JSON list of C-alpha atoms in Angstrom, two decimals:
[
{"chain": "A", "resi": 1, "resn": "MET", "atom": "CA", "xyz": [10.08, -2.27, -18.49]},
{"chain": "A", "resi": 2, "resn": "CYS", "atom": "CA", "xyz": [11.96, 0.78, -17.32]},
{"chain": "A", "resi": 3, "resn": "LYS", "atom": "CA", "xyz": [10.98, 4.27, -18.38]},
{"chain": "A", "resi": 4, "resn": "GLU", "atom": "CA", "xyz": [14.20, 4.68, -20.36]},
{"chain": "A", "resi": 5, "resn": "MET", "atom": "CA", "xyz": [13.39, 1.66, -22.54]},
{"chain": "A", "resi": 6, "resn": "ILE", "atom": "CA", "xyz": [9.87, 2.92, -23.12]},
{"chain": "A", "resi": 7, "resn": "ALA", "atom": "CA", "xyz": [11.30, 6.28, -24.23]},
{"chain": "A", "resi": 8, "resn": "ILE", "atom": "CA", "xyz": [13.56, 4.52, -26.74]},
{"chain": "A", "resi": 9, "resn": "ALA", "atom": "CA", "xyz": [10.64, 2.46, -28.08]},
{"chain": "A", "resi": 10, "resn": "GLN", "atom": "CA", "xyz": [8.50, 5.61, -28.36]},
{"chain": "A", "resi": 11, "resn": "LYS", "atom": "CA", "xyz": [11.20, 7.35, -30.43]},
{"chain": "A", "resi": 12, "resn": "LYS", "atom": "CA", "xyz": [11.40, 4.37, -32.78]},
{"chain": "A", "resi": 13, "resn": "CYS", "atom": "CA", "xyz": [7.64, 4.17, -33.28]},
{"chain": "A", "resi": 14, "resn": "ASP", "atom": "CA", "xyz": [5.81, 7.41, -32.66]},
{"chain": "A", "resi": 15, "resn": "THR", "atom": "CA", "xyz": [2.45, 6.07, -33.88]},
{"chain": "A", "resi": 16, "resn": "ILE", "atom": "CA", "xyz": [2.12, 3.78, -30.84]},
{"chain": "A", "resi": 17, "resn": "ARG", "atom": "CA", "xyz": [1.40, 5.10, -27.35]},
{"chain": "A", "resi": 18, "resn": "PHE", "atom": "CA", "xyz": [3.41, 3.14, -24.80]},
{"chain": "A", "resi": 19, "resn": "ARG", "atom": "CA", "xyz": [2.39, 2.96, -21.12]},
{"chain": "A", "resi": 20, "resn": "GLN", "atom": "CA", "xyz": [4.11, 1.67, -18.02]},
{"chain": "A", "resi": 21, "resn": "ALA", "atom": "CA", "xyz": [1.64, 0.62, -15.35]},
{"chain": "A", "resi": 22, "resn": "ASP", "atom": "CA", "xyz": [0.91, -2.01, -12.71]},
{"chain": "A", "resi": 23, "resn": "MET", "atom": "CA", "xyz": [-1.12, -4.73, -14.44]},
{"chain": "A", "resi": 24, "resn": "ARG", "atom": "CA", "xyz": [-2.75, -5.66, -11.13]},
{"chain": "A", "resi": 25, "resn": "SER", "atom": "CA", "xyz": [-4.46, -2.34, -10.52]},
{"chain": "A", "resi": 26, "resn": "SER", "atom": "CA", "xyz": [-4.12, 0.24, -13.32]},
{"chain": "A", "resi": 27, "resn": "TYR", "atom": "CA", "xyz": [-7.18, 1.47, -15.17]},
{"chain": "A", "resi": 28, "resn": "LEU", "atom": "CA", "xyz": [-6.23, 3.21, -18.40]},
{"chain": "A", "resi": 29, "resn": "GLY", "atom": "CA", "xyz": [-9.59, 3.07, -20.15]},
{"chain": "A", "resi": 30, "resn": "LYS", "atom": "CA", "xyz": [-11.30, 0.56, -22.42]},
{"chain": "A", "resi": 31, "resn": "PHE", "atom": "CA", "xyz": [-9.28, -1.04, -25.21]},
{"chain": "A", "resi": 32, "resn": "ASP", "atom": "CA", "xyz": [-9.82, -3.47, -28.09]},
{"chain": "A", "resi": 33, "resn": "ALA", "atom": "CA", "xyz": [-6.67, -5.35, -27.08]},
{"chain": "A", "resi": 34, "resn": "VAL", "atom": "CA", "xyz": [-4.30, -5.62, -24.15]},
{"chain": "A", "resi": 35, "resn": "ILE", "atom": "CA", "xyz": [-0.81, -7.00, -24.71]},
{"chain": "A", "resi": 36, "resn": "SER", "atom": "CA", "xyz": [1.43, -8.27, -21.94]},
{"chain": "A", "resi": 37, "resn": "ILE", "atom": "CA", "xyz": [4.94, -8.52, -23.32]},
{"chain": "A", "resi": 38, "resn": "PHE", "atom": "CA", "xyz": [7.74, -10.90, -22.39]},
{"chain": "A", "resi": 39, "resn": "ASN", "atom": "CA", "xyz": [7.09, -12.91, -19.22]},
{"chain": "A", "resi": 40, "resn": "ALA", "atom": "CA", "xyz": [5.37, -10.34, -17.01]},
{"chain": "A", "resi": 41, "resn": "ILE", "atom": "CA", "xyz": [2.57, -12.69, -15.92]},
{"chain": "A", "resi": 42, "resn": "GLY", "atom": "CA", "xyz": [5.03, -15.47, -15.06]},
{"chain": "A", "resi": 43, "resn": "HIS", "atom": "CA", "xyz": [6.55, -13.41, -12.25]},
{"chain": "A", "resi": 44, "resn": "LEU", "atom": "CA", "xyz": [3.28, -13.01, -10.34]},
{"chain": "A", "resi": 45, "resn": "SER", "atom": "CA", "xyz": [2.03, -15.11, -7.44]},
{"chain": "A", "resi": 46, "resn": "LYS", "atom": "CA", "xyz": [-1.31, -16.90, -7.90]},
{"chain": "A", "resi": 47, "resn": "ALA", "atom": "CA", "xyz": [-3.13, -14.13, -6.03]},
{"chain": "A", "resi": 48, "resn": "GLU", "atom": "CA", "xyz": [-1.40, -11.42, -8.08]},
{"chain": "A", "resi": 49, "resn": "PHE", "atom": "CA", "xyz": [-2.15, -13.35, -11.28]},
{"chain": "A", "resi": 50, "resn": "ARG", "atom": "CA", "xyz": [-5.88, -13.36, -10.43]},
{"chain": "A", "resi": 51, "resn": "LYS", "atom": "CA", "xyz": [-5.77, -9.62, -9.71]},
{"chain": "A", "resi": 52, "resn": "ALA", "atom": "CA", "xyz": [-3.97, -8.99, -13.00]},
{"chain": "A", "resi": 53, "resn": "LEU", "atom": "CA", "xyz": [-6.47, -11.00, -15.06]},
{"chain": "A", "resi": 54, "resn": "CYS", "atom": "CA", "xyz": [-9.43, -9.28, -13.39]},
{"chain": "A", "resi": 55, "resn": "ASN", "atom": "CA", "xyz": [-7.83, -5.94, -14.08]},
{"chain": "A", "resi": 56, "resn": "VAL", "atom": "CA", "xyz": [-7.08, -6.81, -17.71]},
{"chain": "A", "resi": 57, "resn": "ALA", "atom": "CA", "xyz": [-10.76, -7.73, -18.13]},
{"chain": "A", "resi": 58, "resn": "ARG", "atom": "CA", "xyz": [-11.73, -4.37, -16.60]},
{"chain": "A", "resi": 59, "resn": "ASN", "atom": "CA", "xyz": [-9.63, -2.58, -19.25]},
{"chain": "A", "resi": 60, "resn": "LEU", "atom": "CA", "xyz": [-11.04, -4.52, -22.22]},
{"chain": "A", "resi": 61, "resn": "ARG", "atom": "CA", "xyz": [-14.10, -3.68, -24.29]},
{"chain": "A", "resi": 62, "resn": "ALA", "atom": "CA", "xyz": [-16.59, -6.44, -25.03]},
{"chain": "A", "resi": 63, "resn": "GLU", "atom": "CA", "xyz": [-15.40, -8.80, -27.77]},
{"chain": "A", "resi": 64, "resn": "SER", "atom": "CA", "xyz": [-11.76, -7.74, -27.40]},
{"chain": "A", "resi": 65, "resn": "VAL", "atom": "CA", "xyz": [-8.59, -9.78, -26.94]},
{"chain": "A", "resi": 66, "resn": "TYR", "atom": "CA", "xyz": [-5.75, -10.25, -24.46]},
{"chain": "A", "resi": 67, "resn": "PHE", "atom": "CA", "xyz": [-2.34, -11.35, -25.70]}
]
C-alpha cells in the first residue's frame, strides 16, 4: 500500500493506527493480532514467505492471531 492510500484510510478512521512496513523484517512491538491485507503474502518467494511468517510471529504476543 502506498503512503497516500494509508493517509486516506487514516482520515476515514482516526481510531485505527495504520502502518506501512516490510513484513519480512519490521519489528513494531507486540500485538494481539497481525493482519495482512489483500494478497501481500502471495507475492513473496518461498524464502521471503518464511521470513515474513517468522517476523509475524516475532510481533505477536502469546495466544494472539494472524489474519
